[in-house]
Short mmCIF file of C-alpha atoms in Angstrom, two decimals:
data_model
loop_
_atom_site.label_atom_id
_atom_site.label_comp_id
_atom_site.label_asym_id
_atom_site.label_seq_id
_atom_site.Cartn_x
_atom_site.Cartn_y
_atom_site.Cartn_z
CA HIS A 87 -0.20 0.38 0.41
CA PHE A 88 1.40 3.31 -1.14
CA ARG A 89 0.77 6.89 -0.14
CA VAL A 90 0.30 9.35 -2.71
CA MET A 91 0.80 12.93 -2.71
CA SER A 92 -2.83 14.93 -4.00
CA PRO A 93 -2.46 18.00 -5.72
CA ARG A 94 -3.06 19.94 -2.64
CA GLY A 95 -0.26 18.74 -0.63
CA ARG A 96 -2.75 16.31 1.19
CA HIS A 97 -2.07 12.01 1.52
CA THR A 98 -5.12 10.23 0.51
CA ASN A 99 -6.07 6.34 -0.36
CA ALA A 100 -7.87 6.22 -2.95
CA SER A 101 -8.08 3.43 -5.19
CA GLY A 102 -6.86 5.47 -7.50
CA GLY A 103 -3.29 6.21 -5.97
CA LEU A 104 -3.08 2.82 -5.38
CA ASN A 105 -3.69 1.13 -8.85
CA ASN A 106 -1.20 3.67 -9.91
CA SER A 107 1.58 3.14 -7.31
CA VAL A 108 1.08 -1.06 -7.76
CA GLY A 109 1.62 -0.05 -10.97
CA ILE A 110 4.46 1.73 -11.00
CA PHE A 111 6.44 -1.16 -8.63
CA SER A 112 5.57 -3.32 -10.83
CA VAL A 113 7.87 -2.21 -13.63
CA ALA A 114 10.57 -0.68 -11.56
CA ALA A 115 10.97 -3.67 -9.15
CA PRO A 116 12.59 -5.78 -12.27
CA ALA A 117 14.61 -2.65 -13.78
CA PHE A 118 16.12 -2.28 -9.84
CA VAL A 119 17.19 -5.93 -9.81
CA SER A 120 18.39 -5.75 -13.01
CA LEU A 121 20.81 -3.37 -12.02
CA PHE A 122 22.23 -4.39 -8.88
CA VAL A 123 23.16 -8.28 -10.76
CA PHE A 124 24.87 -6.09 -13.25
CA ARG A 125 26.81 -4.32 -11.09
CA ARG A 126 27.78 -6.78 -9.32
CA ARG A 127 28.77 -8.75 -11.98
CA PHE A 128 30.70 -6.11 -13.46
CA PHE A 129 33.05 -5.63 -10.41
CA ARG A 130 33.65 -8.95 -10.15
CA SER A 131 35.63 -9.48 -13.75
CA ARG A 132 37.14 -6.18 -12.81
CA SER A 133 38.34 -7.75 -10.30
CA SER A 134 39.67 -11.63 -12.10
CA SER A 135 40.14 -8.87 -15.05
CA LYS A 136 42.56 -7.52 -12.30
CA ARG A 137 44.03 -10.51 -10.98
CA LYS A 138 45.25 -12.33 -14.24
CA LYS A 139 46.63 -9.40 -15.20
CA ASP A 140 48.76 -8.98 -12.28
CA ASN A 141 49.60 -12.97 -12.44
CA ASP A 142 50.64 -12.59 -15.69
CA ASN A 143 52.63 -9.35 -14.80
CA ASP A 144 54.62 -11.38 -12.41
CA SER A 145 55.29 -14.38 -14.35
CA SER A 146 57.06 -12.64 -16.52
CA SER A 147 58.75 -10.76 -14.35
CA ALA A 148 59.76 -14.14 -12.31
CA GLY A 149 61.06 -15.61 -15.61
CA ASN A 150 62.07 -13.27 -17.48
CA SER A 151 60.86 -15.63 -20.24
CA PRO A 152 57.16 -15.74 -22.57
CA ASN A 153 56.54 -18.98 -21.04
CA SER A 154 56.31 -19.67 -17.62
CA SER A 155 56.05 -23.26 -17.23
CA VAL A 156 60.41 -23.34 -18.05
CA SER A 157 61.65 -20.80 -15.88
CA LEU A 158 59.85 -22.73 -13.29
CA SER A 159 61.18 -26.57 -14.68
CA SER A 160 64.97 -24.61 -14.96
CA ASP A 161 64.15 -23.69 -10.84
CA VAL A 162 63.43 -26.24 -9.92
CA LEU A 163 66.71 -28.25 -11.90
CA LEU A 164 68.95 -26.17 -10.55
CA GLU A 165 67.78 -26.85 -7.04
CA ASP A 166 67.75 -30.23 -7.57
CA ALA A 167 71.06 -30.42 -8.99
CA SER A 168 72.82 -28.21 -6.45
CA THR A 169 71.03 -30.77 -3.68
CA ALA A 170 72.65 -33.73 -6.04
CA ALA A 171 75.99 -32.16 -5.46
CA SER A 172 76.12 -31.67 -1.63
CA LEU A 173 74.62 -35.64 -1.47
CA ALA A 174 77.28 -36.45 -3.78
CA ILE A 175 79.79 -34.33 -1.73
CA LEU A 176 78.85 -35.44 1.85
CA GLU A 177 79.52 -39.05 0.07
CA ARG A 178 82.64 -38.92 -1.29
CA GLU A 179 83.27 -37.82 2.58
CA LYS A 180 81.57 -40.84 4.10
CA GLU A 181 83.57 -42.50 2.31
CA LYS A 182 86.77 -41.29 3.16
CA ASP A 183 85.86 -41.40 6.17
CA VAL A 184 85.70 -45.12 6.33
CA GLU A 185 88.53 -45.54 4.08
CA ILE A 186 90.80 -43.94 6.87
CA TYR A 187 88.85 -45.95 9.37
CA LEU A 188 90.02 -49.06 7.24
CA GLN A 189 93.46 -47.55 7.41
CA PHE A 190 93.46 -47.91 11.07
CA LYS A 191 92.17 -51.07 11.42
CA ALA A 192 95.44 -52.17 9.60
CA PHE A 193 97.18 -50.54 12.05
CA CYS A 194 95.97 -51.89 15.07
CA GLU A 195 96.28 -55.52 13.68
CA ASP A 196 99.84 -54.62 12.02
CA ASP A 197 100.00 -53.32 15.66
CA ASN A 198 99.18 -56.44 17.67
CA ASN A 199 101.27 -58.59 16.25
CA ASN A 200 103.98 -57.09 16.22
CA ASN A 201 103.23 -56.79 20.29
CA ASN A 202 102.42 -60.84 20.06
CA ASN A 203 106.32 -61.22 18.25
CA ASN A 204 107.64 -59.18 21.16
CA LYS A 205 106.13 -61.26 23.74
CA ALA A 206 107.29 -64.38 22.17
CA ARG A 207 110.84 -63.02 21.82
CA ALA A 208 111.42 -62.29 25.37
CA ALA A 209 109.71 -65.45 26.51
CA GLN A 210 112.53 -67.35 24.59
CA SER A 211 114.80 -64.94 25.93
CA ASN A 212 114.10 -65.39 29.40
CA GLN A 213 113.97 -61.49 29.45
CA THR A 214 110.58 -60.93 30.51
CA ASN A 215 111.01 -59.98 34.73
CA GLN A 216 113.60 -57.40 33.46
CA MET A 217 110.95 -55.88 30.97
CA SER A 218 108.61 -55.31 33.01
CA THR A 219 111.51 -53.64 35.58
CA ASP A 220 113.43 -51.74 32.36
CA GLU A 221 113.45 -47.46 32.99
CA SER A 222 112.81 -47.28 29.54
CA SER A 223 109.69 -49.33 28.79
CA PRO A 224 106.74 -46.95 29.13
CA PRO A 225 105.05 -46.66 32.36
CA ALA A 226 102.17 -48.99 32.89
CA SER A 227 98.94 -46.96 32.66
CA PRO A 228 95.40 -46.95 34.99
CA ILE A 229 93.58 -47.64 31.97
CA MET A 230 95.78 -50.63 30.75
CA MET A 231 95.65 -52.33 34.31
CA GLY A 232 91.62 -52.33 35.00
CA ALA A 233 91.27 -53.24 30.80
CA SER A 234 90.10 -56.49 30.01
CA SER A 235 92.85 -58.21 27.42
CA SER A 236 91.00 -57.87 24.58
CA ALA A 237 89.59 -54.72 25.03
CA ALA A 238 93.57 -54.00 25.57
CA VAL A 239 94.83 -54.73 22.47
CA ASN A 240 92.56 -52.34 20.91
CA ILE A 241 93.72 -49.18 23.42
CA LEU A 242 96.85 -48.09 22.46
CA PRO A 243 97.18 -48.12 18.83
CA LEU A 244 95.43 -44.91 18.03
CA ALA A 245 97.05 -42.17 19.44
CA ARG A 246 99.84 -43.31 17.79
CA PHE A 247 97.68 -44.26 14.35
CA LEU A 248 97.53 -40.11 14.64
CA GLN A 249 101.08 -38.84 15.66
CA GLU A 250 102.45 -41.11 13.35
CA GLU A 251 100.37 -41.56 9.98
CA MET A 252 97.54 -38.55 9.90
CA CYS A 253 99.24 -35.69 11.73
CA HIS A 254 103.20 -36.09 10.75
CA ASP A 255 103.77 -32.79 9.82
CA GLU A 256 101.49 -30.65 12.73
CA TRP A 257 102.95 -32.61 15.55
CA ARG A 258 106.18 -31.48 14.19
CA GLY A 259 105.30 -28.33 13.97
CA ALA A 260 104.12 -27.99 17.51
CA THR A 261 107.03 -30.09 19.20
CA GLU A 262 109.57 -28.49 16.94
CA HIS A 263 109.93 -24.53 17.38
CA ALA A 264 112.88 -22.10 17.61
CA PHE A 265 111.35 -20.22 20.38
CA VAL A 266 111.76 -23.62 22.13
CA ARG A 267 115.18 -23.61 20.94
CA ALA A 268 116.42 -20.45 22.36
CA MET A 269 114.19 -20.64 25.73
CA LEU A 270 116.41 -23.77 25.78
CA ARG A 271 119.21 -21.90 25.28
CA HIS A 272 119.17 -18.32 27.80
CA GLU A 273 118.60 -16.16 24.58
CA LEU A 274 114.85 -15.11 24.91
CA PRO A 275 114.10 -11.70 27.06
CA LYS A 276 112.74 -11.49 30.45
CA ASN A 277 110.17 -9.65 28.74
CA SER A 278 109.16 -12.34 25.96
CA MET A 279 109.04 -14.79 28.27
CA ALA A 280 106.81 -13.26 30.76
CA VAL A 281 104.05 -12.45 27.78
CA TYR A 282 104.35 -16.49 26.29
CA LEU A 283 104.25 -17.62 30.83
CA VAL A 284 100.52 -14.61 31.45
CA GLN A 285 98.96 -15.72 28.07
CA ASP A 286 99.63 -19.31 29.23
CA TYR A 287 98.07 -18.59 32.97
CA ARG A 288 95.38 -17.66 31.81
CA PHE A 289 94.01 -20.16 30.04
CA LEU A 290 94.85 -22.75 32.61
CA ASP A 291 91.36 -22.32 34.43
CA SER A 292 90.28 -23.25 30.94
CA PHE A 293 92.42 -26.04 31.26
CA SER A 294 91.06 -27.11 34.07
CA ARG A 295 87.67 -27.68 33.11
CA LEU A 296 87.93 -29.45 30.31
CA LEU A 297 90.26 -31.88 32.49
CA ALA A 298 87.43 -32.06 34.84
CA ALA A 299 84.63 -32.78 31.85
CA VAL A 300 86.79 -35.82 30.73
CA LEU A 301 87.07 -37.45 33.86
CA CYS A 302 82.82 -37.28 34.19
CA ASN A 303 82.41 -38.12 30.26
CA ALA A 304 85.37 -40.00 29.50
CA ALA A 305 86.62 -41.92 32.40
CA VAL A 306 84.29 -44.61 33.51
CA ASN A 307 85.27 -46.24 36.42
CA LEU A 308 86.54 -45.15 39.12
CA GLN A 309 90.17 -45.87 38.97
CA GLU A 310 90.54 -43.84 35.54
CA ARG A 311 89.27 -40.94 37.48
CA ARG A 312 90.97 -40.66 40.71
CA PHE A 313 94.44 -40.42 38.60
CA GLY A 314 92.75 -38.25 36.22
CA ALA A 315 91.78 -36.18 39.30
CA SER A 316 95.92 -36.18 40.83
CA PHE A 317 96.47 -34.70 37.96
CA LEU A 318 94.20 -31.90 38.25
CA ALA A 319 95.28 -31.71 41.46
CA LEU A 320 98.64 -31.19 40.52
CA ILE A 321 97.60 -28.45 37.53
CA LEU A 322 95.78 -26.07 40.42
CA SER A 323 98.76 -26.59 43.12
CA ASP A 324 102.33 -27.43 41.59
CA GLU A 325 101.81 -25.94 37.79
CA ASN A 326 100.42 -22.34 39.95
CA ASP A 327 102.54 -21.96 42.10
CA TYR A 328 105.03 -22.44 39.17
CA PHE A 329 103.64 -19.57 37.32
CA VAL A 330 102.99 -17.76 40.69
CA GLN A 331 107.38 -17.72 41.55
CA SER A 332 107.91 -17.46 38.22
CA PHE A 333 106.46 -13.93 37.92
CA LYS A 334 108.17 -13.04 40.44
CA ALA A 335 111.38 -13.62 38.96
CA LEU A 336 110.29 -11.80 35.43
CA GLY A 337 109.07 -9.16 37.68
CA VAL A 338 105.20 -9.23 36.61
CA PRO A 339 102.98 -8.09 39.22
CA ALA A 340 100.23 -9.69 40.84
CA ASP A 341 97.84 -7.77 39.14
CA GLU A 342 98.85 -7.47 35.93
CA ARG A 343 99.05 -11.22 35.58
CA THR A 344 95.39 -10.67 34.55
CA ARG A 345 94.68 -7.62 34.07
CA LYS A 346 94.54 -6.63 30.41
CA LYS A 347 96.62 -3.80 30.02
CA LYS A 348 99.81 -4.26 30.17
CA PHE A 349 99.89 -8.13 28.68
CA PRO A 350 96.11 -7.99 26.14
CA ASP A 351 95.73 -11.13 25.29
CA GLN A 352 96.92 -12.58 22.22
CA PRO A 353 94.41 -13.96 19.29
CA ALA A 354 96.27 -17.94 19.81
CA ALA A 355 95.64 -17.55 23.36
CA ASP A 356 92.47 -16.33 22.36
CA ALA A 357 91.77 -19.34 19.45
CA PHE A 358 93.16 -22.21 22.14
CA ILE A 359 90.84 -20.69 25.61
CA SER A 360 87.53 -20.91 22.66
CA ALA A 361 88.37 -24.58 21.67
CA MET A 362 88.97 -25.65 25.61
CA ASP A 363 85.19 -24.94 26.65
CA ASP A 364 83.83 -25.77 22.97
CA ALA A 365 85.29 -28.98 24.38
CA ALA A 366 84.69 -28.93 27.97
CA ASP A 367 80.61 -27.71 26.82
CA ASN A 368 80.21 -31.02 24.54
CA ALA A 369 82.20 -33.32 26.19
CA ALA A 370 78.96 -35.44 27.24
CA GLN A 371 78.11 -35.42 23.40
CA LYS A 372 82.01 -35.79 22.29
CA PRO A 373 84.50 -37.37 24.62
CA HIS A 374 86.62 -38.27 22.14
CA VAL A 375 87.66 -34.30 21.27
CA ALA A 376 87.95 -33.13 25.20
CA VAL A 377 90.25 -35.98 25.20
CA ALA A 378 91.65 -35.56 22.05
CA LEU A 379 92.54 -31.65 22.75
CA LEU A 380 94.44 -33.21 26.20
CA LEU A 381 96.51 -35.36 24.85
CA VAL A 382 98.40 -33.10 22.63
CA CYS A 383 98.61 -30.24 25.10
CA GLU A 384 100.32 -32.58 27.46
CA TRP A 385 102.21 -35.12 25.25
CA ALA A 386 103.47 -32.28 22.56
CA TYR A 387 104.90 -30.78 25.79
CA GLN A 388 106.45 -33.53 26.96
CA THR A 389 108.23 -34.02 24.01
CA TRP A 390 109.84 -30.82 23.12
CA ALA A 391 110.97 -31.76 26.99
CA GLU A 392 112.35 -34.83 27.50
CA GLU A 393 114.50 -34.15 23.55
CA ALA A 394 115.83 -31.44 25.19
CA LEU A 395 117.23 -33.44 28.01
CA ALA A 396 118.75 -35.73 25.45
CA VAL A 397 120.18 -33.48 23.87
CA ALA A 398 120.04 -29.23 24.50
CA VAL A 399 120.54 -28.93 28.35
CA LYS A 400 122.53 -31.01 31.29
CA ARG A 401 121.13 -31.23 34.62
CA THR A 402 123.19 -31.52 37.93
CA GLU A 403 123.22 -30.20 41.26
CA ASP A 404 123.48 -26.76 40.58
CA GLY A 405 120.90 -26.63 38.56
CA MET A 406 120.57 -27.18 34.38
CA TYR A 407 122.96 -26.02 32.27
CA PRO A 408 122.54 -25.92 28.06
CA LEU A 409 125.26 -27.63 26.89
CA GLY A 410 128.16 -25.76 25.66
CA PHE A 411 127.88 -22.78 28.19
CA SER A 412 128.88 -22.04 31.92
CA LYS A 413 125.74 -20.77 32.98
CA ALA A 414 122.92 -21.98 34.66
CA LEU A 415 119.55 -21.72 33.18
CA PRO A 416 116.93 -19.48 35.13
CA LEU A 417 114.51 -21.23 37.35
CA TYR A 418 111.16 -20.72 35.15
CA VAL A 419 112.59 -22.35 32.13
CA SER A 420 114.49 -25.22 35.06
CA ARG A 421 111.32 -25.72 36.25
CA TRP A 422 109.26 -25.38 32.82
CA VAL A 423 111.17 -28.24 31.51
CA ASP A 424 111.06 -30.79 34.89
CA LEU A 425 106.99 -30.30 35.16
CA HIS A 426 107.11 -32.35 31.65
CA SER A 427 109.25 -34.66 31.99
CA GLY A 428 110.03 -38.14 33.53
CA PRO A 429 108.41 -40.61 34.71
CA ASP A 430 105.33 -38.62 36.69
CA PHE A 431 104.83 -36.77 33.82
CA ALA A 432 105.04 -39.65 31.26
CA ARG A 433 102.46 -41.87 33.13
CA VAL A 434 99.90 -38.82 32.74
CA VAL A 435 100.75 -38.64 28.96
CA THR A 436 100.58 -42.80 28.68
CA TYR A 437 97.03 -42.64 30.77
CA PHE A 438 95.68 -39.50 28.12
CA GLN A 439 96.95 -41.63 25.29
CA ASP A 440 95.12 -44.82 27.21
CA LEU A 441 91.92 -42.84 27.89
CA LEU A 442 91.37 -41.56 23.90
CA GLY A 443 92.08 -45.39 23.07
CA ALA A 444 89.35 -46.23 25.92
CA VAL A 445 86.94 -44.35 23.94
CA CYS A 446 87.77 -45.01 20.83
CA PHE A 447 87.32 -48.87 21.02
CA ARG A 448 83.36 -48.35 22.82
CA TRP A 449 82.36 -47.13 19.22
CA SER A 450 80.07 -48.91 17.28
CA GLU A 451 81.37 -50.72 13.99
CA ASP A 452 78.93 -47.57 12.23
CA GLU A 453 79.96 -44.54 13.97
CA ALA A 454 83.44 -44.84 14.23
CA PRO A 455 84.50 -43.71 11.09
CA THR A 456 82.70 -40.58 11.31
CA LEU A 457 83.94 -39.98 15.32
CA LEU A 458 87.54 -40.98 13.61
CA ALA A 459 87.52 -38.48 11.62
CA GLU A 460 86.12 -36.05 14.06
CA THR A 461 89.39 -37.12 16.07
CA ILE A 462 91.67 -36.51 13.76
CA SER A 463 90.56 -33.89 12.93
CA THR A 464 90.58 -31.99 16.59
CA PHE A 465 94.25 -33.58 17.03
CA ARG A 466 95.13 -31.78 13.91
CA ALA A 467 93.06 -28.80 14.74
CA THR A 468 95.24 -28.70 18.22
CA CYS A 469 98.89 -28.69 16.63
CA HIS A 470 97.59 -26.07 14.51
CA LEU A 471 96.76 -23.63 17.95
CA GLU A 472 100.20 -25.54 19.56
CA LYS A 473 102.62 -23.99 16.64
CA GLY A 474 100.39 -20.71 16.30
CA PHE A 475 100.62 -20.00 20.45
CA TRP A 476 104.53 -20.38 20.09
CA ASP A 477 104.76 -18.14 16.72
CA MET A 478 103.40 -15.34 18.89
CA ALA A 479 105.96 -16.18 21.50
CA TRP A 480 108.40 -16.18 18.64
CA GLU A 481 107.18 -12.94 17.66
CA PHE A 482 107.29 -11.36 20.75
CA ALA A 483 110.44 -12.68 21.12
CA LYS A 484 111.92 -11.21 17.89
CA VAL A 485 110.73 -7.27 19.34
CA SER A 486 112.78 -7.36 22.16
CA TYR A 487 115.59 -8.62 20.36
CA THR A 488 115.07 -5.68 18.33
CA ARG A 489 114.82 -3.23 21.20
CA ARG A 490 117.55 -4.95 23.23
CA PRO A 491 121.07 -2.16 23.00
CA PRO A 492 124.50 -3.89 21.04
CA LYS A 493 126.61 -5.28 23.15
CA GLN A 494 129.39 -3.23 23.64
#
């Protein structure tokens, strides 16, 4: 019902007005509906056209080609090729690890055969007791004493395999250096020796933390841990006392031993500290890495110290003298040699050698190639760190040489 306006301005509900209103509605309603439908379809088609145009632009700009499928397929091929290359590299590395592991097993078999032959010859000549008490024979290791006969065969060779077969050149760089020769001839200025000992003293804390982590994760029984703990006590007592007394003799005040102003940290020392801290943090997952790092540190120092006692210096009641010199070495040199030589320290090195072999003996056949490769890498990297530390100390020694006044 529509209310229409009369010519006079009044609302009327006349039947004529009603009929006219209904007629208008019946004509206008379909027009309004058609207009609404047309409008909706028009804007929908515009949106669809715009989206299609944007997609075409994206495809053309990404592929730079009218055929977008070709561009897409080429990207997939490049990705597949890169993945295949990475897999091929990993496969080659795995094959190399297996090859080295087989080489190590052959080394162990040869070592076992040599040991058996030596035992047979000793039994035939009835010299077994004499060999067991010979001072030149390697000292007994607590790990070897507690190991079974089947395990003992596989404990010793790993350390020698690393030194002789895998890292021979790196080992020489860590144990033969001009700084060591100058130190044993009493030719180093005090300042360069002070720099060397200060840097060494600063990673004593990281070293002790790494050793404690090895005792917790690599040693598997009380006997192994007791020997390692006694060495840790030696580090924190006798060796720490050596540093204190040496700093006094070299004129390094107590506040300068850890301060970074006069003796700033050197990159070589920072690299060693970082390696020790990382190995200690991951000792539970990778005990072989932690033991290999400690082994290089102690074994390398024993090597040059024993060689010094054999060919470079002589020990008398009055002190330690360089061969061909009448002046004794200062205490901070002679005691440094004594700390890293002799039968007691030889037992420490043998302990770490056997501990590394014992860790290796617990590997499964599937994981052994990968873990052996990690051990070799750690051994080699630590040799480089040792050489870098000698290089750092030698650079300071050469600077000190240039500053010394010429002899009159």
